[in-house]
Amino acid sequence: MAEVEELSPASGPVATRPPEDEIDDDEDEDLDETLVERLWGLTEMFPDPVRTAAEVSVQGSVSLFKKFYSFSRSALWVGTTSFMILVLPVVFETERLQLEQQQLQQQRQILLGPNTGMSGGMPGMMPPAPAKM
Amino acid sequence: MGSVLAASSPSPPPPPSAAGSASPGVTMPPGFGMPPVPPAAPPTGSGAGKEQRAENLLPNPGAFDECHRKCKEVFPMQMEGVRLVVNKGLSNHFQVNHSLLLSTTGDSSYRFGATFVGSKQTGPAEFFPVMVGDMDNSGSLNSQIIHQISSRIRSKVAFQTQQQKFVNWQGDAEFRGEDFTAMVTFGNPDVLAGSGIIITHYLQSITPSLALGGELVYHRRPGEEGSVLSLVGRYTASDFIATLTLGSAGAHASYYHKANEQLQVGVEFEASSRMQDTSASFGYQLDVPKANLQFKGSVDSNWVVGATLEKKLLPLPLSLVLCAFLNHQKNKFQCGFGITIG
């Protein structure tokens, strides 16, 4: 330091206090920056086209993801309600019909013995089933 | 009983086009329509039973209004609210029906209807004259009288009132030739005011599968008159029927396909020049007679999905109808159910 400042005798040992204070102040100012800002500052090392390209692609993919998410939500809703209206009643009814037919077949088997419920069962083995399905 | 039931066909007649016809509150009840001519839906191109002769090369093409009918019947009918219909046959010639509609969006109503079928028989299931009448709880009347005047000419007179005011009165005559059908309809003729609508239809069989025809509508009011012409072509094959209507009011194309005993499919495309919009719809009908079930579903280009399920609850003469329609675009849902007794 070119300048020598006069210190009062009560200011402590003669040491290079002002530079330290300045350095301390500089470090304090540095510590005011948050970690994120410091990391962001690191990106300034990339050239501009790379930075803009990265920014555009990230923003594009974020908006694409949002659109895809909302599209899949409404597609799921439309698909589920349309399936419920168009297909579900028929499925219920055909299942019910199948169960009824199975039950009848089982009853006939129990009543008239095995091999009666099968269509085209062995002729002559049993008297033909009285009721037509 | 059978003849009376055969006479009341479930499909309503289409109102005359370009007519300022019935106001919104009045709907044609389901009992209306021409009695079905026995092979009326011509999947193989064969015409009306009484005109079909083995030596005829060109069969009668059927009625003009029936062209798009097969495809339209595949689509479900939208209904809302709760409906109870009681049909009672009083004799071989006379049938009465009561119908109660409890509606969620409009007014609930009660309708009383009567059908009389005469004794002049022209075919296995056709009896003439047929008189169908229907009255609402507010006094609105719908009535139709259909009569076979001669072996080839059939005529119909229809009236419709809204409370006590006559809204629709029309008469028509249809002539069935060997291979053509011609019909003239007079709608709301008012000689004193000089207004009315005249509609003429003509449909000609060109080959056993192809029928071409046209429709001319002339309407007149004091101060203005105009006419609309449209052409119709219909191609019938063993499996499918394709119909196209082209006119100054727009285009309408329909395709009906019978996939197998249980499944029938219809595709319809409509473009209207008046309202500047087009719509396409796909519908299917599934019949499972073993389960006494008839299911109709449809998907539309206006994002409307709808289905109707009809089930006969068999030991009793009851029939249950469930209906649901969902409009995805406007996010509106409508459902209804009905029970028919008898």
XYZ file of C-alpha atoms in Angstrom:
475
model
C 0.000 0.000 0.000
C 1.513 3.348 -0.973
C -0.373 5.315 1.546
C 0.424 5.047 5.151
C -2.413 6.049 7.325
C -1.998 7.434 10.770
C -3.502 5.186 13.255
C -4.415 6.088 16.708
C -2.371 4.295 19.339
C -5.544 2.489 20.488
C -6.359 0.864 17.214
C -4.525 -2.287 17.879
C -1.378 -3.829 16.436
C -0.163 -2.312 13.255
C -1.393 -4.605 10.626
C -2.724 -4.188 7.182
C -6.237 -3.653 8.405
C -7.867 -1.609 5.612
C -6.902 -4.118 2.895
C -8.222 -6.917 5.063
C -11.403 -4.968 5.607
C -11.697 -4.392 1.919
C -11.016 -8.009 1.204
C -13.533 -8.963 3.892
C -16.017 -6.567 2.375
C -15.365 -8.055 -1.050
C -15.944 -11.540 0.279
C -19.093 -10.389 2.057
C -20.371 -8.974 -1.183
C -19.550 -12.242 -2.917
C -21.418 -14.254 -0.308
C -24.592 -12.217 -0.989
C -24.955 -14.098 -4.265
C -26.965 -17.292 -3.855
C -25.708 -20.646 -5.045
C -28.128 -20.724 -7.948
C -26.986 -17.374 -9.189
C -23.398 -18.460 -9.050
C -24.151 -21.624 -10.990
C -26.095 -19.620 -13.502
C -23.179 -17.345 -13.884
C -21.122 -20.357 -14.904
C -23.286 -20.829 -17.968
C -22.084 -17.572 -19.304
C -19.027 -19.409 -20.480
C -20.989 -21.040 -23.328
C -21.302 -19.180 -26.614
C -24.585 -17.427 -27.315
C -26.019 -19.746 -29.994
C -25.536 -22.696 -27.677
C -27.263 -20.833 -24.875
C -30.251 -19.824 -26.984
C -30.554 -23.267 -28.483
C -30.561 -24.856 -25.069
C -33.110 -22.360 -23.776
C -35.448 -22.884 -26.717
C -35.274 -26.638 -26.524
C -35.901 -26.701 -22.792
C -38.862 -24.347 -23.032
C -40.215 -26.271 -25.994
C -40.030 -29.583 -24.228
C -41.638 -28.171 -21.100
C -44.574 -26.796 -23.044
C -44.804 -30.006 -25.061
C -44.953 -31.995 -21.887
C -47.688 -29.757 -20.490
C -49.724 -30.080 -23.673
C -49.247 -33.824 -23.722
C -50.326 -34.051 -20.119
C -53.516 -32.079 -20.654
C -54.218 -33.959 -23.886
C -53.823 -37.307 -22.191
C -56.139 -36.189 -19.402
C -58.929 -35.198 -21.741
C -58.312 -38.208 -23.999
C -58.600 -40.490 -21.000
C -61.852 -38.868 -19.957
C -63.368 -38.936 -23.436
C -62.238 -42.501 -23.997
C -63.543 -43.776 -20.702
C -66.965 -42.147 -20.936
C -67.430 -43.132 -24.561
C -66.453 -46.707 -23.792
C -68.861 -46.703 -20.893
C -71.714 -45.511 -23.069
C -71.005 -47.455 -26.239
C -69.590 -50.771 -25.160
C -70.222 -51.495 -21.506
C -73.957 -52.347 -21.564
C -73.463 -54.861 -24.359
C -70.585 -56.475 -22.489
C -72.691 -56.793 -19.352
C -75.595 -58.303 -21.182
C -73.573 -60.821 -23.160
C -71.741 -61.890 -20.006
C -75.031 -62.338 -18.238
C -76.348 -64.384 -21.128
C -73.285 -66.590 -21.089
C -73.579 -67.166 -17.365
C -77.232 -68.056 -17.713
C -76.484 -70.502 -20.472
C -73.707 -72.070 -18.445
C -75.981 -72.395 -15.471
C -78.665 -74.036 -17.552
C -76.140 -76.402 -19.008
C -74.919 -77.303 -15.557
C -78.431 -77.888 -14.354
C -79.162 -80.108 -17.278
C -75.985 -82.039 -16.647
C -76.884 -82.567 -13.037
C -80.442 -83.508 -13.896
C -79.935 -85.759 -16.859
C -76.431 -87.006 -16.304
C -73.188 -86.120 -18.028
C -72.780 -85.686 -21.771
C -76.261 -84.266 -22.161
C -75.264 -80.641 -22.047
C -72.825 -80.906 -24.889
C -74.132 -79.955 -28.285
C -73.930 -82.897 -30.638
C -73.522 -85.277 -27.748
C -73.406 -88.985 -28.456
C -76.670 -90.079 -29.985
C -78.542 -92.947 -28.528
C -76.754 -92.755 -25.255
C -79.389 -90.722 -23.460
C -82.938 -89.783 -24.409
C -82.796 -86.425 -26.213
C -83.029 -83.395 -23.947
C -86.660 -82.308 -23.767
C -86.274 -78.555 -23.869
C -84.527 -76.851 -26.760
C -82.094 -74.181 -25.653
C -103.977 -57.627 -33.167
C -101.227 -58.413 -35.563
C -102.652 -56.221 -38.279
C -103.010 -53.261 -35.963
C -99.483 -53.626 -34.725
C -98.178 -53.932 -38.240
C -99.965 -50.746 -39.179
C -98.336 -48.582 -36.581
C -94.807 -48.446 -37.824
C -92.392 -46.855 -35.422
C -90.749 -44.431 -37.808
C -92.262 -40.939 -38.123
C -92.630 -39.436 -41.612
C -90.114 -36.702 -42.411
C -91.643 -33.200 -42.448
C -91.777 -31.452 -45.839
C -88.451 -29.835 -46.504
C -88.176 -26.069 -46.723
C -91.451 -25.776 -44.898
C -91.870 -23.779 -41.754
C -93.322 -26.838 -40.163
C -94.128 -27.810 -36.600
C -93.060 -25.486 -33.847
C -90.561 -26.952 -31.411
C -92.940 -27.964 -28.685
C -94.808 -30.458 -30.822
C -93.107 -33.652 -31.858
C -94.379 -36.314 -34.152
C -95.197 -39.195 -31.871
C -93.676 -42.538 -32.600
C -96.811 -44.171 -33.890
C -96.766 -42.274 -37.122
C -95.693 -43.468 -40.470
C -96.909 -45.234 -43.505
C -97.709 -48.815 -42.754
C -94.731 -50.883 -43.791
C -94.994 -52.301 -47.292
C -93.919 -55.892 -46.708
C -90.475 -56.047 -48.310
C -90.407 -52.305 -47.735
C -86.740 -52.142 -46.894
C -85.235 -53.422 -50.110
C -81.913 -54.962 -49.289
C -81.967 -56.895 -52.502
C -83.671 -54.250 -54.593
C -86.992 -56.059 -54.778
C -89.935 -53.693 -54.630
C -93.352 -53.641 -53.037
C -94.954 -57.007 -52.665
C -98.056 -56.280 -54.626
C -96.169 -54.993 -57.652
C -93.467 -57.614 -57.782
C -93.860 -59.991 -60.675
C -91.314 -62.621 -61.610
C -91.158 -61.492 -65.237
C -90.459 -57.853 -64.363
C -86.881 -56.940 -65.013
C -87.023 -53.693 -63.081
C -88.636 -53.768 -59.674
C -90.503 -50.938 -58.092
C -88.005 -48.792 -56.209
C -90.134 -48.157 -53.162
C -91.131 -44.865 -51.659
C -88.919 -41.840 -52.064
C -88.738 -41.190 -48.346
C -87.452 -44.657 -47.698
C -84.130 -44.007 -49.427
C -82.219 -42.905 -46.376
C -84.495 -44.707 -43.933
C -82.519 -47.941 -43.559
C -79.421 -46.069 -42.543
C -81.257 -43.722 -40.207
C -82.867 -46.594 -38.372
C -79.488 -47.822 -37.229
C -78.881 -44.650 -35.233
C -80.156 -44.298 -31.690
C -82.932 -41.868 -30.946
C -82.252 -39.295 -28.312
C -84.693 -39.085 -25.466
C -84.598 -37.581 -22.039
C -86.657 -37.965 -18.955
C -88.862 -40.843 -18.018
C -91.433 -42.195 -20.413
C -94.187 -44.690 -19.782
C -96.172 -46.020 -22.714
C -99.132 -48.332 -22.404
C -100.441 -49.934 -25.589
C -103.728 -51.671 -25.454
C -105.397 -53.425 -28.318
C -109.126 -53.285 -28.030
C -109.921 -55.336 -31.074
C -108.438 -56.463 -34.333
C -108.993 -53.044 -35.791
C -108.565 -50.662 -32.931
C -105.660 -49.870 -30.659
C -105.237 -47.251 -27.978
C -102.078 -45.929 -26.372
C -101.365 -43.716 -23.407
C -97.996 -42.154 -22.947
C -96.661 -40.199 -20.017
C -93.494 -38.199 -20.334
C -91.799 -36.789 -17.243
C -89.192 -34.448 -18.575
C -86.170 -32.921 -16.880
C -85.673 -30.057 -19.291
C -89.140 -29.192 -20.518
C -92.711 -29.788 -19.522
C -94.083 -33.144 -18.561
C -96.980 -34.257 -20.689
C -99.549 -36.917 -21.265
C -100.606 -38.070 -24.683
C -103.514 -40.179 -25.698
C -103.488 -41.867 -29.044
C -105.738 -44.126 -31.007
C -105.172 -46.180 -34.132
C -107.862 -47.570 -36.327
C -107.176 -50.004 -39.106
C -109.800 -50.800 -41.681
C -110.622 -54.027 -43.339
C -109.569 -53.580 -46.925
C -106.576 -55.831 -47.256
C -104.002 -55.278 -49.965
C -101.158 -57.403 -48.749
C -100.184 -59.900 -46.068
C -99.801 -57.302 -43.371
C -101.399 -54.237 -44.885
C -104.853 -53.096 -44.127
C -106.464 -49.884 -45.216
C -107.656 -47.294 -44.312
C -105.397 -46.470 -41.410
C -106.340 -43.626 -39.107
C -103.950 -42.546 -36.406
C -104.725 -39.778 -33.968
C -102.966 -38.380 -30.988
C -103.856 -35.688 -28.486
C -101.723 -33.947 -25.931
C -102.716 -32.784 -22.471
C -102.595 -29.202 -23.745
C -104.921 -29.997 -26.589
C -102.467 -30.360 -29.459
C -103.657 -32.853 -31.993
C -101.765 -34.905 -34.549
C -103.675 -37.041 -36.942
C -103.144 -38.987 -40.124
C -105.407 -40.848 -42.437
C -103.840 -43.218 -44.943
C -105.913 -44.907 -47.576
C -105.314 -47.019 -50.630
C -107.545 -45.434 -53.241
C -106.835 -47.869 -56.021
C -104.396 -50.678 -56.565
C -101.615 -48.283 -57.426
C -102.548 -45.049 -55.698
C -102.175 -44.468 -52.002
C -102.997 -41.205 -50.355
C -102.478 -39.635 -46.983
C -103.946 -36.642 -45.212
C -102.319 -35.269 -42.077
C -103.168 -32.540 -39.612
C -101.222 -31.094 -36.767
C -102.357 -28.460 -34.314
C -100.663 -26.587 -31.533
C -103.365 -26.243 -28.923
C -106.212 -25.008 -31.068
C -104.278 -23.470 -33.941
C -103.617 -25.508 -37.043
C -99.924 -25.644 -37.698
C -99.628 -28.243 -40.396
C -102.158 -29.628 -42.822
C -101.087 -31.620 -45.780
C -102.305 -34.151 -48.240
C -100.433 -36.331 -50.620
C -100.942 -38.962 -53.262
C -98.452 -41.605 -54.293
C -98.562 -43.553 -57.505
C -96.575 -46.766 -57.818
C -95.894 -47.798 -61.372
C -94.132 -50.873 -62.650
C -90.663 -49.540 -62.082
C -91.195 -46.053 -60.753
C -92.841 -44.216 -57.919
C -94.251 -40.721 -58.098
C -95.675 -38.687 -55.270
C -97.233 -35.255 -54.986
C -97.646 -33.523 -51.643
C -99.543 -30.358 -50.904
C -98.358 -28.771 -47.680
C -100.306 -26.092 -45.854
C -102.293 -24.998 -48.871
C -104.057 -21.765 -48.195
C -106.108 -20.652 -51.146
C -107.267 -17.422 -49.550
C -103.784 -16.195 -48.704
C -102.187 -17.674 -51.794
C -99.545 -19.601 -49.940
C -98.549 -23.201 -49.816
C -95.920 -25.760 -50.576
C -95.995 -28.312 -53.335
C -93.517 -31.180 -53.272
C -93.140 -33.701 -56.025
C -91.033 -36.828 -55.805
C -90.084 -39.174 -58.563
C -87.986 -42.313 -58.247
C -87.145 -44.611 -61.125
C -85.374 -47.965 -61.186
C -82.611 -47.928 -63.771
C -81.215 -51.366 -63.046
C -82.326 -53.884 -60.433
C -79.855 -52.327 -58.022
C -79.768 -48.689 -59.041
C -82.566 -46.200 -58.594
C -82.417 -42.528 -59.503
C -84.864 -39.845 -58.725
C -85.510 -36.271 -57.881
C -87.468 -33.997 -55.624
C -88.863 -30.615 -56.477
C -90.157 -28.325 -53.764
C -92.081 -25.222 -54.730
C -93.084 -22.876 -51.968
C -95.061 -19.717 -52.217
C -96.018 -16.998 -49.815
C -97.653 -13.692 -50.605
C -94.710 -11.744 -51.930
C -92.159 -14.485 -52.443
C -91.884 -17.815 -54.093
C -89.073 -20.205 -54.710
C -88.201 -23.714 -55.594
C -85.589 -26.219 -54.564
C -84.505 -29.164 -56.640
C -82.551 -32.147 -55.422
C -81.486 -35.400 -57.020
C -81.279 -38.791 -55.414
C -79.381 -41.914 -56.335
C -79.540 -45.196 -54.503
C -77.510 -48.322 -55.078
C -78.644 -51.526 -53.438
C -76.571 -54.663 -53.114
C -77.052 -57.826 -51.125
C -75.046 -56.520 -48.194
C -75.310 -52.805 -48.358
C -77.303 -49.838 -49.515
C -75.631 -46.598 -50.550
C -77.671 -43.461 -51.109
C -76.719 -39.989 -52.207
C -78.860 -36.868 -52.261
C -77.577 -33.731 -53.949
C -79.411 -30.496 -54.022
C -79.168 -26.773 -53.715
C -79.863 -27.182 -50.018
C -76.858 -29.404 -49.515
C -75.706 -32.962 -49.857
C -76.561 -36.035 -47.878
C -74.854 -39.374 -48.321
C -75.590 -42.513 -46.374
C -74.233 -46.016 -46.367
C -75.881 -48.958 -44.679
C -74.136 -52.258 -44.257
C -75.373 -55.480 -42.772
C -72.315 -57.212 -41.391
C -73.972 -60.321 -40.036
C -77.175 -61.440 -38.364
C -76.443 -59.412 -35.295
C -74.600 -56.329 -36.440
C -75.713 -53.563 -38.761
C -73.646 -50.495 -39.432
C -74.520 -47.121 -40.894
C -72.391 -44.160 -41.912
C -73.919 -40.830 -42.742
C -72.489 -37.635 -44.105
C -74.407 -34.401 -44.313
C -73.452 -31.029 -45.696
C -75.847 -28.122 -45.513
C -75.338 -25.023 -47.595
C -77.877 -23.067 -45.607
C -76.146 -23.507 -42.286
C -72.701 -23.825 -43.811
C -71.679 -26.863 -41.839
C -70.996 -30.509 -42.369
C -71.296 -33.470 -40.109
C -70.429 -37.110 -40.281
C -71.746 -39.820 -38.050
C -71.222 -43.493 -37.557
C -73.809 -45.738 -35.989
C -74.240 -49.390 -35.288
C -77.020 -51.664 -34.171
C -76.474 -54.885 -32.330
C -79.279 -57.415 -32.023
C -78.963 -60.248 -29.565
C -82.322 -61.994 -29.749
C -81.238 -64.623 -27.229
C -80.838 -61.950 -24.611
C -83.856 -60.015 -25.953
C -81.558 -57.095 -26.432
C -81.239 -54.419 -29.064
C -78.406 -51.948 -28.709
C -77.784 -48.915 -30.893
C -74.753 -46.691 -30.601
C -73.506 -43.681 -32.503
C -70.468 -41.438 -32.688
C -70.654 -38.059 -34.341
C -68.205 -35.530 -35.724
C -69.688 -32.954 -33.381
C -68.210 -34.968 -30.521
C -71.547 -36.477 -29.570
C -71.614 -40.040 -28.321
C -74.928 -41.734 -27.733
C -76.411 -45.122 -27.157
C -79.795 -46.735 -26.691
C -80.435 -50.076 -25.115
C -83.769 -51.802 -25.515
C -84.517 -54.932 -23.606
C -87.631 -57.034 -23.470
C -88.353 -58.252 -20.001
C -89.938 -61.317 -21.327
C -92.428 -63.155 -19.200
C -94.335 -59.877 -19.006
C -95.035 -57.863 -22.152
C -92.677 -55.175 -20.909
C -89.946 -53.460 -22.785
C -87.304 -51.247 -21.197
C -85.438 -48.533 -23.059
C -82.346 -46.832 -21.663
C -80.745 -43.960 -23.472
C -77.632 -41.880 -22.846
C -76.196 -39.052 -24.933
C -73.010 -37.214 -24.124
C -71.776 -34.110 -25.910
C -68.065 -33.885 -25.214
C -67.622 -30.502 -26.785
C -70.241 -28.716 -24.713
C -69.863 -31.142 -21.837
C -73.566 -31.876 -21.671
C -75.093 -35.194 -20.771
C -78.629 -36.383 -21.256
C -80.091 -39.668 -20.225
C -83.533 -41.115 -20.114
C -85.387 -44.300 -19.733
C -88.743 -45.575 -20.753
C -90.978 -48.527 -20.190
C -93.466 -49.773 -22.745
C -96.254 -52.004 -21.583
C -98.097 -54.008 -24.174
